[in-house]
Coordinates of C-alpha atoms and ligand atoms in Angstrom, one line a residue:
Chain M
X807 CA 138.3 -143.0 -148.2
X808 CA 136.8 -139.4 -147.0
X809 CA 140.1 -138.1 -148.3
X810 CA 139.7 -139.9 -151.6
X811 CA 136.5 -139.0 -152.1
X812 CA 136.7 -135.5 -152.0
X813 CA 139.4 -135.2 -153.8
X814 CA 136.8 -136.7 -157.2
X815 CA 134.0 -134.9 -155.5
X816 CA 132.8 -133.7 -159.1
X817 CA 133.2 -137.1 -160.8
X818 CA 130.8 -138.3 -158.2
X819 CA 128.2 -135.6 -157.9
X820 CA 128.3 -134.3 -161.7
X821 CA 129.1 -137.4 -163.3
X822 CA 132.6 -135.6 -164.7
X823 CA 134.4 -138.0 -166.8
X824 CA 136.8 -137.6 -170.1
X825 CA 136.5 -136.2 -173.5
X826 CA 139.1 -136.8 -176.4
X827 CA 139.6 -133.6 -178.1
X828 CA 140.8 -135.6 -181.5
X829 CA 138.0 -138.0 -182.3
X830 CA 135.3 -136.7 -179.2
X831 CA 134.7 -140.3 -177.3
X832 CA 133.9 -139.6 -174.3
X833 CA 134.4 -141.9 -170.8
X834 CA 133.3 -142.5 -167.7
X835 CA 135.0 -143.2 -165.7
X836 CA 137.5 -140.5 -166.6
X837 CA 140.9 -141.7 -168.9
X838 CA 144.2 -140.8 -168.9
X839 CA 144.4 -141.9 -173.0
X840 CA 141.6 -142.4 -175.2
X841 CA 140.5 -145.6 -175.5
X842 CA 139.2 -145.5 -179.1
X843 CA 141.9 -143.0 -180.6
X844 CA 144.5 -143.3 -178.4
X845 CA 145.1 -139.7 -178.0
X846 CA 145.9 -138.2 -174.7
X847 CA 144.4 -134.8 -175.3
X848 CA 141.9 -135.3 -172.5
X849 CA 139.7 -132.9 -171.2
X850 CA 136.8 -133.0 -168.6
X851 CA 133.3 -133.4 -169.9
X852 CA 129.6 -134.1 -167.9
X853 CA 128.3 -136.8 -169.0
X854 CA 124.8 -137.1 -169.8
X855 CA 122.3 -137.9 -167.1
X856 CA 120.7 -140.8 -168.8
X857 CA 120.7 -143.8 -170.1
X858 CA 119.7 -147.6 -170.2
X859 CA 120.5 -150.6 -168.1
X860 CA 122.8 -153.4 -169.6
X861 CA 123.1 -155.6 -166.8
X862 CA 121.9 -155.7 -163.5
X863 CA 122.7 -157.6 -160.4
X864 CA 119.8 -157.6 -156.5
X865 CA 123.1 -157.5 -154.3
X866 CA 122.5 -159.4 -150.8
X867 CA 125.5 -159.3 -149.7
X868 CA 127.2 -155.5 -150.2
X869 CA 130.4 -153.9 -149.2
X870 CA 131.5 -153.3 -145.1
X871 CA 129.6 -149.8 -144.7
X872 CA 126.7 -150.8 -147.1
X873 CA 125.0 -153.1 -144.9
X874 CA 122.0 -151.4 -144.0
X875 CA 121.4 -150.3 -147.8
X876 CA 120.7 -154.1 -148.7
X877 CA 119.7 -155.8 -150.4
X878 CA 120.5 -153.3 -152.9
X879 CA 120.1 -152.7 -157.3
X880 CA 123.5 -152.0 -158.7
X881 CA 123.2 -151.9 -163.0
X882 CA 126.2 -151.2 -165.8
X883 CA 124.1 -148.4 -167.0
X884 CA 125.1 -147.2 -170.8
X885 CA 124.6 -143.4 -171.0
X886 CA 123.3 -141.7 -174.3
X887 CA 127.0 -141.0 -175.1
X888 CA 128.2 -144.6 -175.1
X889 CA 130.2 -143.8 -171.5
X890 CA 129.1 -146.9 -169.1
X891 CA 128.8 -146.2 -165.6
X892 CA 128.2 -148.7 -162.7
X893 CA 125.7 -147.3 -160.1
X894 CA 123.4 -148.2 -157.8
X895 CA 119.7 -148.4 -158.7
X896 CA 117.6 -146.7 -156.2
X897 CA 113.7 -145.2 -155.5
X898 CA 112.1 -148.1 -158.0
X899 CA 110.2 -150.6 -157.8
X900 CA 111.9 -154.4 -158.3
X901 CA 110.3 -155.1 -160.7
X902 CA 111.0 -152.0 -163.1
X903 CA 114.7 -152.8 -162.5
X904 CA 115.0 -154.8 -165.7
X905 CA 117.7 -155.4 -168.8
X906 CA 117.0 -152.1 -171.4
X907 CA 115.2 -150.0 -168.4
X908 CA 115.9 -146.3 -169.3
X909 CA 117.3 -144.5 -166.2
X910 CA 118.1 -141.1 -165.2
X911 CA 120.9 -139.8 -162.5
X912 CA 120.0 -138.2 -159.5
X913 CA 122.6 -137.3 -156.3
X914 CA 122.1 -139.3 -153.3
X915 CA 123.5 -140.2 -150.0
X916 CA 125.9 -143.1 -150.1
X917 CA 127.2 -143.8 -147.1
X918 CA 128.8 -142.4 -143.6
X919 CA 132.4 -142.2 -144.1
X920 CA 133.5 -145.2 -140.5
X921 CA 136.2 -143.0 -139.0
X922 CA 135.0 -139.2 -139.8
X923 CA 131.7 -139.8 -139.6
X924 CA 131.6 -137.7 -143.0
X925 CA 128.7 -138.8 -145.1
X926 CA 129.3 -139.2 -148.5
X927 CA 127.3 -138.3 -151.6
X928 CA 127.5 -139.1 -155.1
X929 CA 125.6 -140.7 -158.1
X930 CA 122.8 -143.0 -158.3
X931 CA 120.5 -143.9 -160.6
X932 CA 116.2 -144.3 -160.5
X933 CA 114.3 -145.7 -163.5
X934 CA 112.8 -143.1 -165.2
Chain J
X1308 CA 169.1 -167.6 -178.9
X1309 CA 168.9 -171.1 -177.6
X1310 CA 166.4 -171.2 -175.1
X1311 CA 167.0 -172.9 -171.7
X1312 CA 164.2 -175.6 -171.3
X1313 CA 162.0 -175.4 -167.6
X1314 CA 160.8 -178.4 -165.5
X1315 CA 158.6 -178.3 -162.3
X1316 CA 160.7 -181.2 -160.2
X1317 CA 158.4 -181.6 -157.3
X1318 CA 155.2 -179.5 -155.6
X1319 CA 153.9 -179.3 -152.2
X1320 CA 150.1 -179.0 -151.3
X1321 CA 148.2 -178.1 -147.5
X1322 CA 144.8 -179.5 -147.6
X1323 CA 142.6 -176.1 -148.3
X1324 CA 140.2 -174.8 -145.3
X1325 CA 140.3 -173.8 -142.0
X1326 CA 143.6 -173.7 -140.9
X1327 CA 143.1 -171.9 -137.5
X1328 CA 146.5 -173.3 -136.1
X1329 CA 148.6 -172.4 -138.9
X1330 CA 149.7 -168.7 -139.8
X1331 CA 150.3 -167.5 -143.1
X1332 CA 154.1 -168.5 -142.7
X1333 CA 154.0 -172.0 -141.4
X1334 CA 151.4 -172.9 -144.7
X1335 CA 154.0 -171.5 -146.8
X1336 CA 157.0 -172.8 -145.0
X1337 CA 154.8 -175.9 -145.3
X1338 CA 153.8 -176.2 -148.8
X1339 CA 157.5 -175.3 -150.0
X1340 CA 159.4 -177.5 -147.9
X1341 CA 157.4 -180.4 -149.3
X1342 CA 158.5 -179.4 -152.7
X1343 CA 161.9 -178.7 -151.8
X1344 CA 162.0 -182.3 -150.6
X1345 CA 161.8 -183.1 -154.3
X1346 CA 165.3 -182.1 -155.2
X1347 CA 167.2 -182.6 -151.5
X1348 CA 170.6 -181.6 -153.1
X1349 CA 169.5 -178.1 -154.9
X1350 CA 169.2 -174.8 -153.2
X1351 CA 166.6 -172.9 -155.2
X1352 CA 168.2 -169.7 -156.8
X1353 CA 165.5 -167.0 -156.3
X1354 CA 162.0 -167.1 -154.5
X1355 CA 158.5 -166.1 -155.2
X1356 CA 155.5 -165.6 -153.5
X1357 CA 152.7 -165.4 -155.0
X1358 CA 149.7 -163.7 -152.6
X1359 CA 146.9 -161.0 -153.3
X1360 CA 146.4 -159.8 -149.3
X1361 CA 148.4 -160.7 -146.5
X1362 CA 148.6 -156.7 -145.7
X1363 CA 144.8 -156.8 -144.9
X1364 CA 144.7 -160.8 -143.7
X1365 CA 147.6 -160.7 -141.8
X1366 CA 149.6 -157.1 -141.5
X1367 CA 152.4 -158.4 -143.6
X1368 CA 154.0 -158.0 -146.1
X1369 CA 157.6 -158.8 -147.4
X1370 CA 156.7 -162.1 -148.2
X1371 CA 159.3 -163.0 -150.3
X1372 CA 162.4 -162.5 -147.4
X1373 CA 160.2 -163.7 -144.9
X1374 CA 159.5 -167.1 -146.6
X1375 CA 163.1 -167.1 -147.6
X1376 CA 164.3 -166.7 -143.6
X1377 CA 162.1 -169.0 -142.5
X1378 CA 163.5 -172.0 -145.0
X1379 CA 166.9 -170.7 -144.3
X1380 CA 167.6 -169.7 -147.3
X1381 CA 168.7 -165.6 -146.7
X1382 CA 170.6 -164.5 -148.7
X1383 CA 169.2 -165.5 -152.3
X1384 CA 166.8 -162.7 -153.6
X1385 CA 163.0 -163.4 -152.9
X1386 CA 160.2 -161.5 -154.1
X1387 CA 156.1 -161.0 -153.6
X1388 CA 154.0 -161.1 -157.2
X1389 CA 150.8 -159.4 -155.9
X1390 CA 148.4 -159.3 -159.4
X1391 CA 145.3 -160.2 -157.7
X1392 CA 143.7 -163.8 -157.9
X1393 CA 146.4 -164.1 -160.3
X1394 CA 149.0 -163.9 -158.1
X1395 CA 150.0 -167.6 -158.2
X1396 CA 150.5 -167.9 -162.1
X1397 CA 152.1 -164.7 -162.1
X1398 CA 154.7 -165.4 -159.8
X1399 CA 155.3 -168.7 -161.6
X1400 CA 155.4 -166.7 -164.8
X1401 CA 158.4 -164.5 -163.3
X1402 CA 160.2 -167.6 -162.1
X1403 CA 159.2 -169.6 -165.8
X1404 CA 160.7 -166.2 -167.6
X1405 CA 163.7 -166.2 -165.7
X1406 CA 164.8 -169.7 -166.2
X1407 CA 163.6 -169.7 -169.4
X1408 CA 166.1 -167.2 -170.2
X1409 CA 169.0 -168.1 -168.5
X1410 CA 169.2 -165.8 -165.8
X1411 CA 169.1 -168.6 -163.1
X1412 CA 169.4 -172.2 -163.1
X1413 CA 165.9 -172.6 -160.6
X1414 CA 163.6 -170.8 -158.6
X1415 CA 160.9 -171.7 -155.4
X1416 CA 157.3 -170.6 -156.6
X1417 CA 154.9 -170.7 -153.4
X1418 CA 151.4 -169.3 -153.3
X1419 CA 149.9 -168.7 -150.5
X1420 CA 146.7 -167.1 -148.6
X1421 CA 145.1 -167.1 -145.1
X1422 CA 141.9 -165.8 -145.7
X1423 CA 140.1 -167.2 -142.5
X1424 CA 141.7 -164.9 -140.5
X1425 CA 139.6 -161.9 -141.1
X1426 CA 136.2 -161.8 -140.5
X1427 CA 133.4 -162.5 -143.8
X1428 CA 133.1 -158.6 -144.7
X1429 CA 136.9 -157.5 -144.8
X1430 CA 137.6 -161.1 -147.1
X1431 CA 134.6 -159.3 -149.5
X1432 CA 136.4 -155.8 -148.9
X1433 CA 139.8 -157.8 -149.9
X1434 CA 139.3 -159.4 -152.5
X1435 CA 137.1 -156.4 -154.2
X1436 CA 140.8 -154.4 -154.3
X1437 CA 141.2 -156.4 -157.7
X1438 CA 138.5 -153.8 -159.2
X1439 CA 139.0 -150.4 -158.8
X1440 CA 138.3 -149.1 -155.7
X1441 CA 137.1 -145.4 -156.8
X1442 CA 134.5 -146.7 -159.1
X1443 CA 133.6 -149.9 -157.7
X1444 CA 134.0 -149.9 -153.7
X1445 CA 132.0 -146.6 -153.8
X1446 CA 128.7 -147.6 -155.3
X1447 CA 129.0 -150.5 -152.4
X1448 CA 129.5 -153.2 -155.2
X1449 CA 131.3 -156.7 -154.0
X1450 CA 133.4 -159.0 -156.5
X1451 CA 130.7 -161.3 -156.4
X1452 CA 128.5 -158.7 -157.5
X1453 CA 130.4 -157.7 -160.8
X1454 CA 130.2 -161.4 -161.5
X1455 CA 126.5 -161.5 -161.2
X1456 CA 126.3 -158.3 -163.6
X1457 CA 127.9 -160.7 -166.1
X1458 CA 126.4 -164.0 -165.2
X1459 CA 122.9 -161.9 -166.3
X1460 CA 124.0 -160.4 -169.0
X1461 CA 125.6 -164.1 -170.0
X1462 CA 121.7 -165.9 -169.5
X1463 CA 120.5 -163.1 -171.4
X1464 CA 123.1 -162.9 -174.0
X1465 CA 123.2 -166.4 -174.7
X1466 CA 120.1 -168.1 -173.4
X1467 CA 121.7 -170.0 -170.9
X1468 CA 119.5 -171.8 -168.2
X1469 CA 119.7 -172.0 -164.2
X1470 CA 120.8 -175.5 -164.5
X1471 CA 123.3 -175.0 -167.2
X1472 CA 125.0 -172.3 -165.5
X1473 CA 125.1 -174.8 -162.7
X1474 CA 127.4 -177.4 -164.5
X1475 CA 130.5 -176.3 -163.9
X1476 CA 130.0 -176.3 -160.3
X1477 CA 128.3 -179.6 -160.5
X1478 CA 131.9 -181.8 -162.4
X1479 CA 134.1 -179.3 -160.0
X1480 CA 132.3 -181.0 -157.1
X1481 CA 132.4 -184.7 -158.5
X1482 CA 135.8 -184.2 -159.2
X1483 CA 136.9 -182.8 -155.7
X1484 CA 135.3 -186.0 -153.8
X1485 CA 138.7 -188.0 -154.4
X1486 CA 141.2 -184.8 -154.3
X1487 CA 142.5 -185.2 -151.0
X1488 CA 143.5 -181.2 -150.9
X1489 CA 140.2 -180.2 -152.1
X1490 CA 138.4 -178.0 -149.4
X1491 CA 134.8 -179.9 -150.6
X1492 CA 134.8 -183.7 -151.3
X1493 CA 131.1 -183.6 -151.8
X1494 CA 129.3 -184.0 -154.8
X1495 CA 126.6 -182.2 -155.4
X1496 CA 123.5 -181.6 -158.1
X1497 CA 122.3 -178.3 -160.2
X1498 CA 119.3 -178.5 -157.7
X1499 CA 121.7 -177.8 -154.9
X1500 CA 123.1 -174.9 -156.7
X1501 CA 119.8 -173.5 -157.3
X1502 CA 118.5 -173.8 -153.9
X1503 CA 121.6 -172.1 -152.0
X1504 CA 121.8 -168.8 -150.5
X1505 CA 121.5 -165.8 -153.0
X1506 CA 124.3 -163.8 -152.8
X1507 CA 123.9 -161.1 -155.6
X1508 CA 121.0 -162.2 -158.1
X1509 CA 121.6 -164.7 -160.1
X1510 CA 124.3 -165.7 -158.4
X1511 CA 123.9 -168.1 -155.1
X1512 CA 126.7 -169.5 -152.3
X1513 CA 127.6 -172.8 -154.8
X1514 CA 127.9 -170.3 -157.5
X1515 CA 130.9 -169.1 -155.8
X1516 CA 134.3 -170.2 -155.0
X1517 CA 134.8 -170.4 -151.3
X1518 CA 137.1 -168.7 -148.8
X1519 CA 139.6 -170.9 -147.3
X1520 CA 143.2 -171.5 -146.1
X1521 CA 146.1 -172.3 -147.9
X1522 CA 149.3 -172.7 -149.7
X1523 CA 151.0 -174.6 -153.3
X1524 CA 155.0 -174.4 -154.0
X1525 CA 156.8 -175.7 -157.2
X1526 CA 160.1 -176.1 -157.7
X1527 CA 161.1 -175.1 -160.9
X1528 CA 164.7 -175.9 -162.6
X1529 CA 166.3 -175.3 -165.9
X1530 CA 168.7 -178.4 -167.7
X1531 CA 171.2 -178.0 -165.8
X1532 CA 170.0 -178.1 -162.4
X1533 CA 167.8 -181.2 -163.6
X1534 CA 170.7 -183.4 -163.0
X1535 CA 169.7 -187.1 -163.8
X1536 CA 166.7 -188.9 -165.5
X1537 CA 164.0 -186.4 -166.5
X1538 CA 161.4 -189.1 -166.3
X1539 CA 159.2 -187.8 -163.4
X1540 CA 159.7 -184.1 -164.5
X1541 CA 157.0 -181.9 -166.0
X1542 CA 158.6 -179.7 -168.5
X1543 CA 156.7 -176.6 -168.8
X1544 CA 156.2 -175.8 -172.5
X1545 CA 154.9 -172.5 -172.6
X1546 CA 153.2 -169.3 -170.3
X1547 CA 152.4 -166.5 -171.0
X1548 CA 150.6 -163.6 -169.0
X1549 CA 148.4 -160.8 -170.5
X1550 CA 145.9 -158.0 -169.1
X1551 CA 142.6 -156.5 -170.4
X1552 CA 140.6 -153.8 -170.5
X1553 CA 140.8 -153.3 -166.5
X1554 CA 136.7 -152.7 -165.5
X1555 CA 134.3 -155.8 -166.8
X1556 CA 131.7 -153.2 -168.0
X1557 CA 134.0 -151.0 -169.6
X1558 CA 134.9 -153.7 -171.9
X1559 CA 133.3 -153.5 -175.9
X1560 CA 132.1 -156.7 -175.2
X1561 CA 131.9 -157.9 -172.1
X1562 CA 131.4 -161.8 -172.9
X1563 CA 134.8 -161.9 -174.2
X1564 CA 137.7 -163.0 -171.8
X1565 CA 140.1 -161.2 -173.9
X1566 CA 143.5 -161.5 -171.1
X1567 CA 142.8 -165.3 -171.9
X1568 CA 142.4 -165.4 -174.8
X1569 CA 145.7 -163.3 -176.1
X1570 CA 147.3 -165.4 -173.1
X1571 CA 146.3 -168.9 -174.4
X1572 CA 146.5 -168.1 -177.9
X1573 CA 150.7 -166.9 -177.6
X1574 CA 151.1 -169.6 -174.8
X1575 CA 149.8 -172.4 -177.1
X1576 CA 151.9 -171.1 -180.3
X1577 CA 155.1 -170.6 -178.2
X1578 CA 154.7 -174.3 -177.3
X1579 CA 154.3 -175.5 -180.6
X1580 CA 151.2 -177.2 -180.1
X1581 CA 147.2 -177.7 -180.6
X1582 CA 144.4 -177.4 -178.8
X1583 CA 143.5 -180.6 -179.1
X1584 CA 146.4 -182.2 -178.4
X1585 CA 145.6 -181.0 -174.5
X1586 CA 144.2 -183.9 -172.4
X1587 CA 143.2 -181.6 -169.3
X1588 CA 142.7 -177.6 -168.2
X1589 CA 142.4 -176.6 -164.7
X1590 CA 140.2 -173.8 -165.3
X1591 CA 139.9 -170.1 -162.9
X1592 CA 136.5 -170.9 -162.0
X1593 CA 136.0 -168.5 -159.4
X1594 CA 132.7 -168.3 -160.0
X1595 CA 130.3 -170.3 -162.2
X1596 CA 130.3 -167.7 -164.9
X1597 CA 133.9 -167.3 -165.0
X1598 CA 134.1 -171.0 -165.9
X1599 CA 132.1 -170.9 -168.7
X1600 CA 133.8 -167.8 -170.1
X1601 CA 136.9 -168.9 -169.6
X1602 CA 136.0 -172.1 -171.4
X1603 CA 134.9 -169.9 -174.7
X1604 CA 138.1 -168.2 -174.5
X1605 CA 140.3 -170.7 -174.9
X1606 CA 138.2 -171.7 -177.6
X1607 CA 137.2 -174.9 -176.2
X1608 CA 133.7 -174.4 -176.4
X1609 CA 131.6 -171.9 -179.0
X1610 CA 130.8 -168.6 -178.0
X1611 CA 128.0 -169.0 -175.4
X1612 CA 128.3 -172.8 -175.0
X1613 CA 130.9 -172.9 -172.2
X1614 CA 127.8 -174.0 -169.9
X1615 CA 126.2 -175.9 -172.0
X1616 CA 128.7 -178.3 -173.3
X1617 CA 130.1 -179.0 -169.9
X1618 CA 126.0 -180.2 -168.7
X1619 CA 125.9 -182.2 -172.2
X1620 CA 129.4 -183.8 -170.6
X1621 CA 132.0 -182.7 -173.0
X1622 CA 134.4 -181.6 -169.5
X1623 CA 134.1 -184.5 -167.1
X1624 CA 136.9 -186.2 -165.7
X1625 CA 138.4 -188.6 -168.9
X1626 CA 135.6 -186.6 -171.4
X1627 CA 138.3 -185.7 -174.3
X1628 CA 139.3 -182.8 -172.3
X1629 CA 138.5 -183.1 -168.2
X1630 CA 138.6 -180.3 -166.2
X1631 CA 139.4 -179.0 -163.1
X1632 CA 140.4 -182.3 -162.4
X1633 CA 141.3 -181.6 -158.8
X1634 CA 137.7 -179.8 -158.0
X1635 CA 138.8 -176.6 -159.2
X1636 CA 138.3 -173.3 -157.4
X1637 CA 134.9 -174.4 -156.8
X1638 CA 135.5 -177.4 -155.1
X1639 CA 139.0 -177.6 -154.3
X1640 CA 139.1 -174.2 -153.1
X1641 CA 140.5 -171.2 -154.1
X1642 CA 142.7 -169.1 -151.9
X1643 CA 143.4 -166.6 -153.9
X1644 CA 146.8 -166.0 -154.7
X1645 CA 148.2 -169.5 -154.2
X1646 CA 145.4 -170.8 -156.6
X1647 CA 147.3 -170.4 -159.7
X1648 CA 149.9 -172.5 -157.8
X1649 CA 147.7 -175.4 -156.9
X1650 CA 146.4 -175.7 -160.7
X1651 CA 150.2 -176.0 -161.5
X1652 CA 150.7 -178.4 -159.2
X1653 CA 147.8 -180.4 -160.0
X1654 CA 149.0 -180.4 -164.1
X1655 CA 152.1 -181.8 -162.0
X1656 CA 150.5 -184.6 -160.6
X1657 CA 148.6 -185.4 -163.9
X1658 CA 151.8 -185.4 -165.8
X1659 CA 154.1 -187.7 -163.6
X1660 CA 150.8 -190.2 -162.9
X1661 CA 150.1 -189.2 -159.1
X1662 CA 147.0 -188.0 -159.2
X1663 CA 145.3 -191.3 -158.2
X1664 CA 141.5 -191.9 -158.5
X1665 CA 141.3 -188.1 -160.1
X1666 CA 144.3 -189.3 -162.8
X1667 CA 143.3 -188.2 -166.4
X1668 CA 143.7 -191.7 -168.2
X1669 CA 147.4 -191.0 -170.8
X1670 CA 147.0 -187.3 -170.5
X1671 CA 150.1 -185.8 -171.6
X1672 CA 149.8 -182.4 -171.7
X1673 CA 147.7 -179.7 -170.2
X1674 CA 147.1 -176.0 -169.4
X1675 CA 146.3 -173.8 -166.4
X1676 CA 144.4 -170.7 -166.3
X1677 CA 144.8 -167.9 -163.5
X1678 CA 143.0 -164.9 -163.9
X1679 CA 143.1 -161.8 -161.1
X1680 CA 139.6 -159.6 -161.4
X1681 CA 137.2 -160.5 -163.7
X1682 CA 139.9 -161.6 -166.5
X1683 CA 141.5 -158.4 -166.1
X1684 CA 144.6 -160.3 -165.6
X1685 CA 145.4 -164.2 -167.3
X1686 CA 148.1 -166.5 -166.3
X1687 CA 148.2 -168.8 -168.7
X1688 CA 150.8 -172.1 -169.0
X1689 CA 151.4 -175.6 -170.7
X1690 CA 153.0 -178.6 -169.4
X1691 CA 154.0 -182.1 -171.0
X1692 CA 155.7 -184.9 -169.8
X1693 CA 159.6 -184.2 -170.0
X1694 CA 161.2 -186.5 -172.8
Ligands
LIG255 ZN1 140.1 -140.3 -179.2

């Protein structure tokens, strides 16, 4: 995974994800062909660091490596754009974490890498 | 082209659970030596397995000559369909295609997954390899939690209660109490539902299909090789498999099970027949969610009133159309990519009139959905009675 991760470093710290240069939908995560045009001129873009919450989800029950992080907020956030990201919502109270919360990105820590011992960064979200 | 017609001649079923004396191979070897029992004289012409993890559950792979060894049957080509929870109906999709078109006369089909052989986190770990892994394994999020993003956004959405989310669960449950390879033969109430563990909010333990052992074969057989009397043959009128936008949330709308729709939509038109002309559906019901959306999908129910309708009783067993009729993932179990398998196998039973207490009074045709992720992929067939 440590491998894998740096290797999208910027997609996970910047929020990097895809533009299409003929009609200028942009993605997240990134695409190889656009998914309203169907173009595959494709460029990088940053998305925008905010947005609202769609959905949300209190997770008991996380991911091996995640354990002590729980119970944790993750949200299908959609970002002033229209790009939809899944995240983690951290820093905020329960009870803020609510269908149509606005939110804002912020980089955080989000997990130590088993066999390295690397820690990972990389997107979350708070409620702004 | 004259098309070659397809029959399933015989199935074999394990009892889904805990199978702490059996390995992956001897529920397989199993499962398809019952069905091979079926047709004593035939010597199947390809094999497929149908599994989502035996790399990570086991540290195998190869299925498809390994299964084929151990039945003694070498020599014929025999291949793994991996496509998630969908594994089972895909691999019967590759065998329905090929017989279908004439490139062999029959074909074993065996599903198949030992999931209590890893401990609880790597079976979470496993079966979140049907999302991406990049986008969804690095924020820490489980299968079960994408499903609880939509099971919100469902109540929400549609105003759909605790209770009524509940009823699926709730007719899987009643109908598993007779199935004797249902891993739960309990019957149990929406209070129950409500009341057990949370795993990822809304979403609790009976919300969720559980982990278990086990395996489903069908043996599958064009005219030709259905020497004889077709009278206790299912003939398989139609399947069809299709894919969606690959992420839930990245989906327009994200109530709409589009892979089954497109699926059951071209399945039912290549089979030449009507909704309602279906007696039964063994629906993916992985979790409760899934069921209802599924449901809407097929167009059984309105937009929204997947949940609903099955707590005002339009889906119990011998309702106009029962579901799940065997407990569904629910309640009979649901390990994972031999799942699509046992629904097969239980629209077999219905059709030749073996599925005692749980037998859907004249039912003569009915569909099985499989989907792998969250509908990312659909497995989608049609059976009748063979004329
Ligand atoms: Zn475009």
């Amino acid at each position: 995974m440590a491998i894998q991760h740096w290797r999208i470093r910027d997609r996970y710290y910047r929020l990097i994800g895809s533009k299409c240069t003929e009609c200028g939908a942009e993605f997240f995560p990134p695409v190889y062909k656009c998914k309203r045009c169907g173009s595959e001129k494709i460029e990088d873009s940053e998305m925008p660091r905010t947005g609202k919450i769609m959905t949300h989800t209190e997770l008991h029950e996380p991911m091996p490596g995640f354990e002590d992080q729980a119970p944790f907020h993750l949200a299908v956030i959609e970002l002033t754009n229209g790009a939809r990201v899944l995240s983690q919502i951290v820093d905020s109270p329960g009870d803020t974490v609510k269908t149509g919360a606005k939110v804002r990105a912020v980089v955080r820590r989000v997990r130590v890498d088993g066999e390295s011992g690397q820690i990972l960064y990389g997107y979350k979200f708070i409620v702004d | 082209m004259a098309r070659n017609r397809a029959y399933i001649t015989s199935v074999g079923l394990t009892k889904i659970g805990d199978h702490w004396e059996s390995s992956l191979l001897d529920l397989a070897v199993e499962a398809a030596r019952k069905a091979l029992k079926g047709a004593p004289k035939l010597k199947p012409q390809q094999i497929f397995v149908g599994n989502m993890f035996s790399s990570m559950a086991a540290s195998q792979e190869h299925l498809g000559a390994l299964v084929a060894n151990a039945l003694g049957l070498e020599g014929i080509p025999a291949f793994k369909v991996e496509a998630a929870c969908s594994s089972g109906g895909s691999a019967f999709n590759v065998a329905y295609s090929l017989v279908k078109a004439g490139a062999i006369d029959s074909a074993l089909v065996v599903g198949v997954e030992k999931m209590r052989d890893m401990e609880g986190d790597s079976v979470s770990k496993a079966l979140c390899m049907a999302e991406s892994a990049e986008w969804t394994q690095f924020v820490g999020a489980t299968f079960a939690a994408l499903n609880a993003l939509l099971a919100r956004y469902y109540m929400e959405q549609m105003n759909v209660t605790r209770d009524e989310l509940s009823s699926i669960p709730v007719i899987d449950h009643a109908n598993g109490v007779n199935a004797e390879h249902a891993q739960f033969r309990k019957a149990i109430t929406p209070d129950v539902v409500a009341r057990s563990a949370m795993i990822a909010d809304p979403l609790r333990l009976f919300d969720c299909a559980p982990t278990g052992d086990g395996a489903a074969a069908v043996l599958l057989v064009n005219d030709k090789a259905a020497s004889g009397p077709k009278r206790n043959l299912v003939e398989v009128l139609a399947g069809r498999v299709t894919t969606a936008v690959f992420s839930l949330y990245q989906r327009k709308d994200m109530l709409r099970f589009t892979a089954t729709e497109e699926a059951f939509k071209q399945a039912m038109k290549d089979a030449g027949l009507s909704p309602a002309k279906l007696d039964f559906a063994e629906v993916h019901d992985a979790f409760s969610v899934t069921g209802a959306l599924s449901l809407e999908a097929m167009g059984f129910s309105k937009r929204g009133m997947g949940s609903k309708d099955a707590a005002h009783g339009k889906y119990n067993l011998n309702s106009d159309l029962s579901i799940n009729t065997f407990g569904g993932l629910k309640a009979r179990g649901h390990p994972v990519g031999g799942t699509g398998v046992y629904e097969i196998s239980e629209a077999f039973l219905q059709l030749t009139d073996q599925a005692g207490k749980n037998q859907v009074k004249d039912a003569d045709y009915g569909v099985t959905q499989n989907v792998g992720g969250v509908d990312t992929t659909s497995a989608v067939h049609v059976f009748g009675r063979a004329a």
